[in-house]
Coordinates of C-alpha atoms in Angstrom, one line a residue:
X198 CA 184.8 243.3 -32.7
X199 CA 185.2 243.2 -36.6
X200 CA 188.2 242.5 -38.5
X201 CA 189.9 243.1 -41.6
X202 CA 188.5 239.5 -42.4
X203 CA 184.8 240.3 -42.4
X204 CA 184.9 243.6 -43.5
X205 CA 186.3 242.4 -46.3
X206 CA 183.5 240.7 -46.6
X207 CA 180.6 243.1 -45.9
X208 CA 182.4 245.2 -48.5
X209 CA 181.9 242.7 -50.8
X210 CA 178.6 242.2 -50.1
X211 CA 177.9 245.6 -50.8
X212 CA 179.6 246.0 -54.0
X213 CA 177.7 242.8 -55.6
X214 CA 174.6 242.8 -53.9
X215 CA 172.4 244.0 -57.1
X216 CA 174.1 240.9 -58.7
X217 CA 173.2 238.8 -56.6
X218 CA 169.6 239.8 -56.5
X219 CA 169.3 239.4 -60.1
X220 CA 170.8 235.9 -60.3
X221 CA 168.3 234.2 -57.6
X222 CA 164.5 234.3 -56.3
X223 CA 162.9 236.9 -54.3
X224 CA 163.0 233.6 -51.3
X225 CA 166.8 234.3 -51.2
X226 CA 166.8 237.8 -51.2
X227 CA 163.6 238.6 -49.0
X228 CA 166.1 237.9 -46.1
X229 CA 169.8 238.9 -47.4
X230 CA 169.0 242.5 -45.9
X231 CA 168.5 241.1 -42.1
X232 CA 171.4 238.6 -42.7
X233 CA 173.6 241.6 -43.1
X234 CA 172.6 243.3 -40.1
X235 CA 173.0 239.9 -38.4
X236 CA 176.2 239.6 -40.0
X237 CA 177.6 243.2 -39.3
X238 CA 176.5 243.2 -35.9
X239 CA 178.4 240.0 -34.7
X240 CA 180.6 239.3 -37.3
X241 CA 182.6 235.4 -38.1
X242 CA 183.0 233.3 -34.9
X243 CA 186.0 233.2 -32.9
X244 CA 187.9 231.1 -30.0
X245 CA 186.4 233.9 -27.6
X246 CA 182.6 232.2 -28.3
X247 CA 181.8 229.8 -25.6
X248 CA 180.8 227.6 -28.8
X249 CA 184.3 227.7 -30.5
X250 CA 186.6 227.7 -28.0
X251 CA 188.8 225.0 -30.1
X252 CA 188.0 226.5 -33.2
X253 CA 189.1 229.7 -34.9
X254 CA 186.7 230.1 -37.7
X255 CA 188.1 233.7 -38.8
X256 CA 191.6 232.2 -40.0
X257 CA 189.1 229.5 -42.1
X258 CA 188.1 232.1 -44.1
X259 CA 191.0 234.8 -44.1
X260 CA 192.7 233.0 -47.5
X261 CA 192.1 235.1 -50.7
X262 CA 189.2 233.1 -52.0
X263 CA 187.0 233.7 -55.3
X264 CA 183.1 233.7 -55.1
X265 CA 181.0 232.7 -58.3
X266 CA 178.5 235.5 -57.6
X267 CA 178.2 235.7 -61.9
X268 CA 177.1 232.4 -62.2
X269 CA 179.5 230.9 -64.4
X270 CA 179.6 228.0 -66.0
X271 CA 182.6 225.4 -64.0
X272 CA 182.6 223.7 -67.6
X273 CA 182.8 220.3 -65.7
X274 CA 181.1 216.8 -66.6
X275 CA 180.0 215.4 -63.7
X276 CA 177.7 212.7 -65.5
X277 CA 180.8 211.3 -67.2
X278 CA 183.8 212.7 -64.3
X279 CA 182.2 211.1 -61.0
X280 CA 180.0 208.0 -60.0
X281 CA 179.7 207.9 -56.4
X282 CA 178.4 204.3 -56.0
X283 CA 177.4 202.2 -52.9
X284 CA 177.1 198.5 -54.1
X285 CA 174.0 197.2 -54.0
X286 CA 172.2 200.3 -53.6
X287 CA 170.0 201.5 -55.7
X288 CA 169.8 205.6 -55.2
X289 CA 168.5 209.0 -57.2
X290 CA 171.4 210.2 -57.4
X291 CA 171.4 214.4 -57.6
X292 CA 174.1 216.6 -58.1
X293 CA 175.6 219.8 -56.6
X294 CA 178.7 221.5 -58.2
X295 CA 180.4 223.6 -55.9
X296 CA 177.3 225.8 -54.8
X297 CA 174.8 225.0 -57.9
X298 CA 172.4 222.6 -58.5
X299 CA 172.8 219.8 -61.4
X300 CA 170.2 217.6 -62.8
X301 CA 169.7 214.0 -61.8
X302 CA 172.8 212.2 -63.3
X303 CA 171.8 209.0 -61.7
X304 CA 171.1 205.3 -63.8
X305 CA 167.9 205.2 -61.8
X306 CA 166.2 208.4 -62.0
X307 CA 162.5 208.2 -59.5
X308 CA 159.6 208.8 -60.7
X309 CA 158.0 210.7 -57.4
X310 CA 154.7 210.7 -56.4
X311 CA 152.3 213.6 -57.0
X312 CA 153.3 216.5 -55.4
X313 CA 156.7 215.5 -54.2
X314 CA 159.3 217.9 -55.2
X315 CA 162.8 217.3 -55.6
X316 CA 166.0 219.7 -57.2
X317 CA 167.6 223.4 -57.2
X318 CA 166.0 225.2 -54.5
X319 CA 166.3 228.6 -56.5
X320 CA 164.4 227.1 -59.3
X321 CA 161.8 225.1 -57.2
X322 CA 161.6 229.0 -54.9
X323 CA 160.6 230.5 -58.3
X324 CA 157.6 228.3 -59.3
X325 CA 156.5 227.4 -55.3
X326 CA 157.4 230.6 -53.6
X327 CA 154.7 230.5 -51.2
X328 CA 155.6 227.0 -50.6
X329 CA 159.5 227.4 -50.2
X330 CA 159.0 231.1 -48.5
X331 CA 157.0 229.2 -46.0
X332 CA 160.5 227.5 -44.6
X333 CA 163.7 228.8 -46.2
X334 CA 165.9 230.6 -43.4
X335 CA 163.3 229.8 -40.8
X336 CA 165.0 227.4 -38.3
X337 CA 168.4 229.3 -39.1
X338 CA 169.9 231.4 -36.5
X339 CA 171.2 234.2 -37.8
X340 CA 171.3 236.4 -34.1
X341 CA 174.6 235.4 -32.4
X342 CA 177.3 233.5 -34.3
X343 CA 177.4 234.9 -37.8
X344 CA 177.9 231.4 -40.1
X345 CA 174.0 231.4 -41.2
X346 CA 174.3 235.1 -41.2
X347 CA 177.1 234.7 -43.9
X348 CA 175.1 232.1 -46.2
X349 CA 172.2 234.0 -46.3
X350 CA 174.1 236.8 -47.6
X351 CA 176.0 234.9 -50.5
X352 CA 173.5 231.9 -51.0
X353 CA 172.2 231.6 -54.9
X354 CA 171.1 227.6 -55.1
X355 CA 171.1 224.5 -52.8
X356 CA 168.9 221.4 -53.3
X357 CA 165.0 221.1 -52.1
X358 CA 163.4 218.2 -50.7
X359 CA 159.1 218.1 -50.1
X360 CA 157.2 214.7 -49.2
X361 CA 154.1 215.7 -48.9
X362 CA 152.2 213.8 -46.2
X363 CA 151.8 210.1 -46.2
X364 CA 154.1 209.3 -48.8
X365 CA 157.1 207.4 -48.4
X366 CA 159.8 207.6 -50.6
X367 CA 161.2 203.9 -50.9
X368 CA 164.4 204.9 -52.9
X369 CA 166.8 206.8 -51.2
X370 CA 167.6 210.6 -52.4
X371 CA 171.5 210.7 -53.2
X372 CA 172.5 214.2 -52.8
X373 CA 176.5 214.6 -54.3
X374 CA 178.4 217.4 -53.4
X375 CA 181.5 217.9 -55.7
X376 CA 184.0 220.9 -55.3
X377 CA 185.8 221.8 -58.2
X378 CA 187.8 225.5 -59.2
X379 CA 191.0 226.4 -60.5
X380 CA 191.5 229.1 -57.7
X381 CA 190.8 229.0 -54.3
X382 CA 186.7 229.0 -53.9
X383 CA 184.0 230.1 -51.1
X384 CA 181.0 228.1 -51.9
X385 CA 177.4 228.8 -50.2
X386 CA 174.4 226.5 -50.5
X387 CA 171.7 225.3 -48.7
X388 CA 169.8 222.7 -48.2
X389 CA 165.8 222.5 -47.4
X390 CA 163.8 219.0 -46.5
X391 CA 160.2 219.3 -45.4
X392 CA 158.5 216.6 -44.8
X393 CA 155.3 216.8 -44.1
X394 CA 152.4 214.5 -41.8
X395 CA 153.6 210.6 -41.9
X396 CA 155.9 211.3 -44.7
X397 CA 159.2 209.0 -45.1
X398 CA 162.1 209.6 -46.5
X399 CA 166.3 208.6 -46.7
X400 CA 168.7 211.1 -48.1
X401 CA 172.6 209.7 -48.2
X402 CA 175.0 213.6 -48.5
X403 CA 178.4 212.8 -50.0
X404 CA 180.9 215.2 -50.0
X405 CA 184.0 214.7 -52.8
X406 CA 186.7 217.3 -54.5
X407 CA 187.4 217.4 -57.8
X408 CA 190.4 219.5 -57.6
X409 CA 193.3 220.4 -55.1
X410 CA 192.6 224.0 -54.5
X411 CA 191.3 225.5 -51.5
X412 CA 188.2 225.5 -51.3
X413 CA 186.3 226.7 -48.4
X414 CA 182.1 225.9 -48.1
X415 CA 179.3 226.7 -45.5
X416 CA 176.6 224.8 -45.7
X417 CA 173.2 225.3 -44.0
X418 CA 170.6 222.9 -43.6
X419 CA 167.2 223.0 -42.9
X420 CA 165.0 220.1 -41.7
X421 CA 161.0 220.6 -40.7
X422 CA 159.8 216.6 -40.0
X423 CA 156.0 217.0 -39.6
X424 CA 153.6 214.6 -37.1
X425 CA 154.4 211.1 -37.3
X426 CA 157.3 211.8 -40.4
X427 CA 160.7 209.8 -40.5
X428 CA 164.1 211.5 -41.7
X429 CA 167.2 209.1 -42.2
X430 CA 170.1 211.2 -43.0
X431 CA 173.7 209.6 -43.7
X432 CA 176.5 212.5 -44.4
X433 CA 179.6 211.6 -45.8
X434 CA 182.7 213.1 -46.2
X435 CA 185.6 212.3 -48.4
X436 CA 187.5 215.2 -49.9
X437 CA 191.1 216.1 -49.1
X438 CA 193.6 218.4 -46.8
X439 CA 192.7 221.8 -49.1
X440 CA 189.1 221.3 -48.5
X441 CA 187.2 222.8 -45.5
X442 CA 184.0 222.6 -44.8
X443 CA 181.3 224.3 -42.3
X444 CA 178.0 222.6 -41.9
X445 CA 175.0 224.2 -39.7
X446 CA 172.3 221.7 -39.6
X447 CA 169.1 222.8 -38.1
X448 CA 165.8 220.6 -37.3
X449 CA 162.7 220.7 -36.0
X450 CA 160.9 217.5 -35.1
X451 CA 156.7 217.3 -34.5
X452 CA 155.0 214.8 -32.7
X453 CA 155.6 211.3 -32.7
X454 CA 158.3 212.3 -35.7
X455 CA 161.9 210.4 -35.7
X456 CA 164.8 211.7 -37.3
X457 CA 168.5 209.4 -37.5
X458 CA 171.7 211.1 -38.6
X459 CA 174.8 209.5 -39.2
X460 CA 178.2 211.2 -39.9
X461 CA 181.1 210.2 -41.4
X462 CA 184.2 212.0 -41.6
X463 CA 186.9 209.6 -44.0
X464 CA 189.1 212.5 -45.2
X465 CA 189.1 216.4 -45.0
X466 CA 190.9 219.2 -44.1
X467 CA 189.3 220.7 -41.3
X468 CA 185.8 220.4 -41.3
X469 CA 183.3 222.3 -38.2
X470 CA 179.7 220.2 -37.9
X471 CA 177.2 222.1 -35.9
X472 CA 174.0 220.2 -35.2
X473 CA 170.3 221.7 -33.4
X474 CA 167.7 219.2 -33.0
X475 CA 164.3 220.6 -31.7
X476 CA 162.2 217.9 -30.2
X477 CA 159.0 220.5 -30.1
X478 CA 156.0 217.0 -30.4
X479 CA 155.4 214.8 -27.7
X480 CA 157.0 210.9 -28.6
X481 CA 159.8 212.0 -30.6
X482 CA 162.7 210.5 -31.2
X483 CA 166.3 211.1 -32.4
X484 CA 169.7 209.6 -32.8
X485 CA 172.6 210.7 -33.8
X486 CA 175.8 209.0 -34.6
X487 CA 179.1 210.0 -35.6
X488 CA 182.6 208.6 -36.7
X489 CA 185.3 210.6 -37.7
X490 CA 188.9 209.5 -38.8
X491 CA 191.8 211.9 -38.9
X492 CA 195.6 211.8 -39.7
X493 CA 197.9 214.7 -40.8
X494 CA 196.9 218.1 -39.3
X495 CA 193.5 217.4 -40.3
X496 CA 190.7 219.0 -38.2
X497 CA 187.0 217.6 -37.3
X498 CA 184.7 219.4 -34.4
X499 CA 181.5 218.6 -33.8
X500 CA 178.9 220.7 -31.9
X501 CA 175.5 218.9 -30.9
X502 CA 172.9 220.6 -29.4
X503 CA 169.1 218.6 -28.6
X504 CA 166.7 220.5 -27.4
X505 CA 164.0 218.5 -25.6
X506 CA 161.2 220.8 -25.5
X507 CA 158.1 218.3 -25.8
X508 CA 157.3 215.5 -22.6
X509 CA 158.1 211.7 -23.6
X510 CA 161.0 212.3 -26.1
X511 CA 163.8 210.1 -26.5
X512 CA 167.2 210.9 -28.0
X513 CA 170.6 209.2 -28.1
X514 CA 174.2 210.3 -29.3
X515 CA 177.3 208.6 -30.1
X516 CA 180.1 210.0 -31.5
X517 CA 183.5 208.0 -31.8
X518 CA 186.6 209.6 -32.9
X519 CA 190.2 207.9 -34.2
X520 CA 193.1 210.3 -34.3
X521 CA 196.2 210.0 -35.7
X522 CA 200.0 212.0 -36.3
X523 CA 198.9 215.8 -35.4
X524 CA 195.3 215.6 -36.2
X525 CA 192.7 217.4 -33.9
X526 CA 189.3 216.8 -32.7
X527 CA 186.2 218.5 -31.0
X528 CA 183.5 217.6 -29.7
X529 CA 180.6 219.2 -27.7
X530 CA 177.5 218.3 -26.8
X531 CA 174.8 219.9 -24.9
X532 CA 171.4 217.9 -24.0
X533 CA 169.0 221.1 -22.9
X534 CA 165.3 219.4 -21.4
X535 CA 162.9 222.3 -20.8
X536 CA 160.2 222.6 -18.1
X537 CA 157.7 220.8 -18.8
X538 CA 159.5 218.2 -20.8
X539 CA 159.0 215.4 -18.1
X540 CA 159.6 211.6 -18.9
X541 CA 161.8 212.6 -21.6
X542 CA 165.2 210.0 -22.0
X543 CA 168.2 210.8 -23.6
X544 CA 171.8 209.8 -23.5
X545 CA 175.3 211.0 -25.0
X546 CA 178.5 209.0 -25.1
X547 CA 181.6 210.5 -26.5
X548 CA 184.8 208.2 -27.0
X549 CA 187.9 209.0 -28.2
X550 CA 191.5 207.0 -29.5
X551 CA 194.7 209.3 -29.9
X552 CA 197.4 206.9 -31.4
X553 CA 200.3 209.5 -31.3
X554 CA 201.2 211.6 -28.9
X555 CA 200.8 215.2 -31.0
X556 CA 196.4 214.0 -32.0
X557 CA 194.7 216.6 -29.3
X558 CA 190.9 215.9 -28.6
X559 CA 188.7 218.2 -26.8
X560 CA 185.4 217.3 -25.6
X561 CA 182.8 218.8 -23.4
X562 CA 179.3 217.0 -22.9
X563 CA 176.9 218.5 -21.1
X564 CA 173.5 218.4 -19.5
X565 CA 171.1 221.5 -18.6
X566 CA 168.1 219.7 -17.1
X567 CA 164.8 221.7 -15.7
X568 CA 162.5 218.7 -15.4
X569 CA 162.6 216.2 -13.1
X570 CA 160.8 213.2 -14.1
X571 CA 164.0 212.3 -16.7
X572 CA 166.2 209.8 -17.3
X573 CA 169.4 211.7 -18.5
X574 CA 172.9 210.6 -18.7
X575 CA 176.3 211.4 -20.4
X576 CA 179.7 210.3 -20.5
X577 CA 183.2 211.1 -22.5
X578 CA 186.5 209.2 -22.5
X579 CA 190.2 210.1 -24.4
X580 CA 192.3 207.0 -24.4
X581 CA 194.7 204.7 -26.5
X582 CA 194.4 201.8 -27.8
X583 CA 194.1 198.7 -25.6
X584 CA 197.7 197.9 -25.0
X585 CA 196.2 193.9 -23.2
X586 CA 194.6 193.5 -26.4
X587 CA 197.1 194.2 -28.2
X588 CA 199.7 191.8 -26.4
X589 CA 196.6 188.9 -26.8
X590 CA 196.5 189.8 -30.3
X591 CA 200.2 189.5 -31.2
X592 CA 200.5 186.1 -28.8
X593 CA 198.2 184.3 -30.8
X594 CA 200.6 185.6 -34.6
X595 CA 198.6 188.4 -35.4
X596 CA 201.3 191.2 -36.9
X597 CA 201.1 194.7 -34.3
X598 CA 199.9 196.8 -37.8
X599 CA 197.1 194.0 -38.1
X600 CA 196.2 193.8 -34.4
X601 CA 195.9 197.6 -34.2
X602 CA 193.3 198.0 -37.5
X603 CA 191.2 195.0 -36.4
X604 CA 191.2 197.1 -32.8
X605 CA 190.4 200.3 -34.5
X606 CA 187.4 198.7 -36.3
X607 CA 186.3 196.9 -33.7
X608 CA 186.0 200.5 -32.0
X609 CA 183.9 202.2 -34.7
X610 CA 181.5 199.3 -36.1
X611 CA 179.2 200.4 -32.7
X612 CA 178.6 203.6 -34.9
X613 CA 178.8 201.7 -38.3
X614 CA 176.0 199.0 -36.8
X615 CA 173.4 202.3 -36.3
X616 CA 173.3 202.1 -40.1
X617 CA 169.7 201.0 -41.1
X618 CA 170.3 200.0 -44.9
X619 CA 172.4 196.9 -45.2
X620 CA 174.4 197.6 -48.7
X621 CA 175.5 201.0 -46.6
X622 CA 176.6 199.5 -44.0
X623 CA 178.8 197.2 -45.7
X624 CA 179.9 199.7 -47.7
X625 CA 180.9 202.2 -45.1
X626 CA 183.1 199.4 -43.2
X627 CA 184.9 198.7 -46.5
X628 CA 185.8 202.3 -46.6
X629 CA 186.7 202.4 -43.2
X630 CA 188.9 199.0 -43.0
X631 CA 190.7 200.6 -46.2
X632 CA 191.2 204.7 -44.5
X633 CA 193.1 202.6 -41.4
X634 CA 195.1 200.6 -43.8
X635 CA 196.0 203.7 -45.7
X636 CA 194.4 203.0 -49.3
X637 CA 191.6 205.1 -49.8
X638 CA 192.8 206.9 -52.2
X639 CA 189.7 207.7 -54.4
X640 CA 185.7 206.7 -54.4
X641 CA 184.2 203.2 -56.4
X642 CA 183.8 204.8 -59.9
X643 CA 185.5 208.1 -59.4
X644 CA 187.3 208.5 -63.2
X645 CA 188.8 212.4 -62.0
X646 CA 190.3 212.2 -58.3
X647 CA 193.9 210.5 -57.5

């Protein structure tokens, strides 16, 4: 049943909806009419869905927030505001404020092969429509929990990503997501990666704030990784208590494809991650890691869904959490294998640290299995830390606050070691060996946050 909440919404939508056909290409809008019949019919998720039984979306968005349905200018400098660097890494880095593409504000800008495309999917949708109308809000589902449903609706820009096939993008696409308002914001963008036969690519996602307002996003993502193509996707966050985030990532994997994504939750407010991987070729492969660390009351669930619906597919998960003072965490994961899908081998681990007594974690892995050649297996625990080690630790003059961070690291760096590119790696366990000793305050280069 509706509320207040979404009418308010669908009211909205109704009022500005010439506006927003105006704005945008006719990619966006050829489906903004079915999104609102999605939308209308079932509405914002709630507890009651079997999906978010820990999560509450409707209060997410219940605050009075603005939407930049004009288009306005946010009069912010990003080129000279933010750096978001990884040492030793060279990147193209891109740019999106709030829920609007910016031009390439990186020192090393790519020159792409013929035919590559890279930059404001509203823009790219104008000159390539038959390209981008091909994908956009195809893998989406927009017919039971509302979230895509919503985006389609509001969505005016997000970033595009095409490899044609064979070509391998040796520099890795740095995609920058900055929030920044005055008032409280609801930002919607999207995000669309084809690759196509045999074609390579890394992408590194950063989330940062640029201001303390509320500011809630949903983000959807959409990944088609043709025959023989490899994704490497590494997403992290690092924003701050007043910042929520909702992420729906969708993709579809072809033959022989491989896909790796790594997650990173440093700081947020409450942030909801839901993942669908389609194994759909035979010898794909997938694995997904995950870290997230929480203090305060902030808030990380993830929801992982692989779908193995090709024979002789292999996929892995790990996802580690470390909560602290009256932080919360969710996790679920589901590992569906179809008929037909035999040989296929996949494994999910979930493991969990509360170090006060008010942290709550709730997991839930699961396994839905209708093959029976398959080696399938899953497993979750919710513990503290090792009180034995500890004692060891301090016996031998290592200080309990010392003990407890080198214990803490030791826990995550199996998620950290997934990391492919060395400079990232390293980088990533610096950030993590300064969030548990409390002085990650702000990002390498960052001249704005504090």
């Amino acid at each position: 049943m509706k509320t207040l909440i979404e009418d308010s919404y669908i009211r909205l939508f109704n009022e500005h909806r010439q506006m927003l056909d105006c704005n945008v290409s006719e990619v966006f809008n050829a489906c903004r009419e079915s999104a609102y019949n999605s939308f209308c019919k079932w509405g914002l998720p709630s507890e009651h869905n079997e999906n978010y039984l820990n999560s509450n979306l409707k209060e997410w968005f219940a605050p009075d927030f603005g939407m930049n349905l004009r288009r306005l200018d946010m009069l912010v400098e990003t080129t000279a505001a933010f750096r978001c660097n990884v040492p030793s890494l060279k990147t193209d880095m891109h740019t999106i404020l709030n829920d609007t593409y910016e031009r390439p504000q990186s020192v090393y800008e790519q020159e792409y092969p013929e035919g590559v495309l890279v930059g404001s999917l509203n823009e790219l949708s104008k000159s390539r429509s038959e390209l981008v109308g091909t994908y956009y809000n195809k893998l989406a589902k927009m017919d039971s929990e509302g979230i895509a449903a919503f985006n389609a609706m509001f969505a005016q820009d997000g970033f595009l990503l095409f490899v044609p096939s064979g070509i391998s993008l040796e520099i890795p696409i740095q995609l920058v997501s900055l929030s920044q308002s005055s008032v409280n914001l609801l930002v919607n963008r999207r995000l669309l990666i084809i690759l196509e036969k045999g074609a390579k690519v890394k992408l590194l996602l950063c989330d940062h704030a640029l201001s303390r307002v509320n500011i809630l996003s949903t983000q959807v993502i959409e990944a088609f990784v043709g025959q023989n193509a490899a994704l490497e996707i590494h997403d992290l966050e690092e924003t701050h208590s007043d910042n929520h985030k909702i992420t729906e990532l969708y993709c579809y994997q072809e033959a022989g494809s491989s896909v790796s994504h790594t997650s990173l939750a440093l700081h947020n407010g409450k942030t909801r991650n839901s993942y669908l991987f389609e194994l759909a070729g035979p010898g794909a492969t997938l694995e997904l890691n995950g870290v997230a660390i929480t203090d305060k009351s902030q808030r990380v669930d993830n929801s992982v869904i692989v779908d193995h619906i090709a024979p002789d597919c292999v996929s892995n998960q790990l996802y580690k959490y470390v909560l602290d003072e009256k932080s919360i965490g969710s996790f679920s994961g589901k590992i569906l294998v179809r008929q037909g899908s035999q040989r296929t081998v996949s494994r999910q681990i979930n493991r969990n640290i509360c170090l006060s007594k008010e942290s709550q974690m709730f997991t839930k892995p699961q396994l839905e299995i209708y093959a029976d050649d398959v080696k399938c297996g899953h497993g979750a625990t919710v513990g503290q830390l090792d009180d034995t080690a500890l004692f060891y630790m301090r016996q031998r003059g290592i200080s309990s606050e010392e003990a407890r961070m080198m214990l803490m690291l030791a826990f995550v760096n199996e998620v950290l070691d997934q990391v492919a590119l060395d400079p990232l790696r390293e980088r990533l366990r610096s950030l993590v060996e300064k969030r548990f000793r409390r002085e990650l305050y702000q990002c390498e280069g960052c001249t704005i946050c504090k």
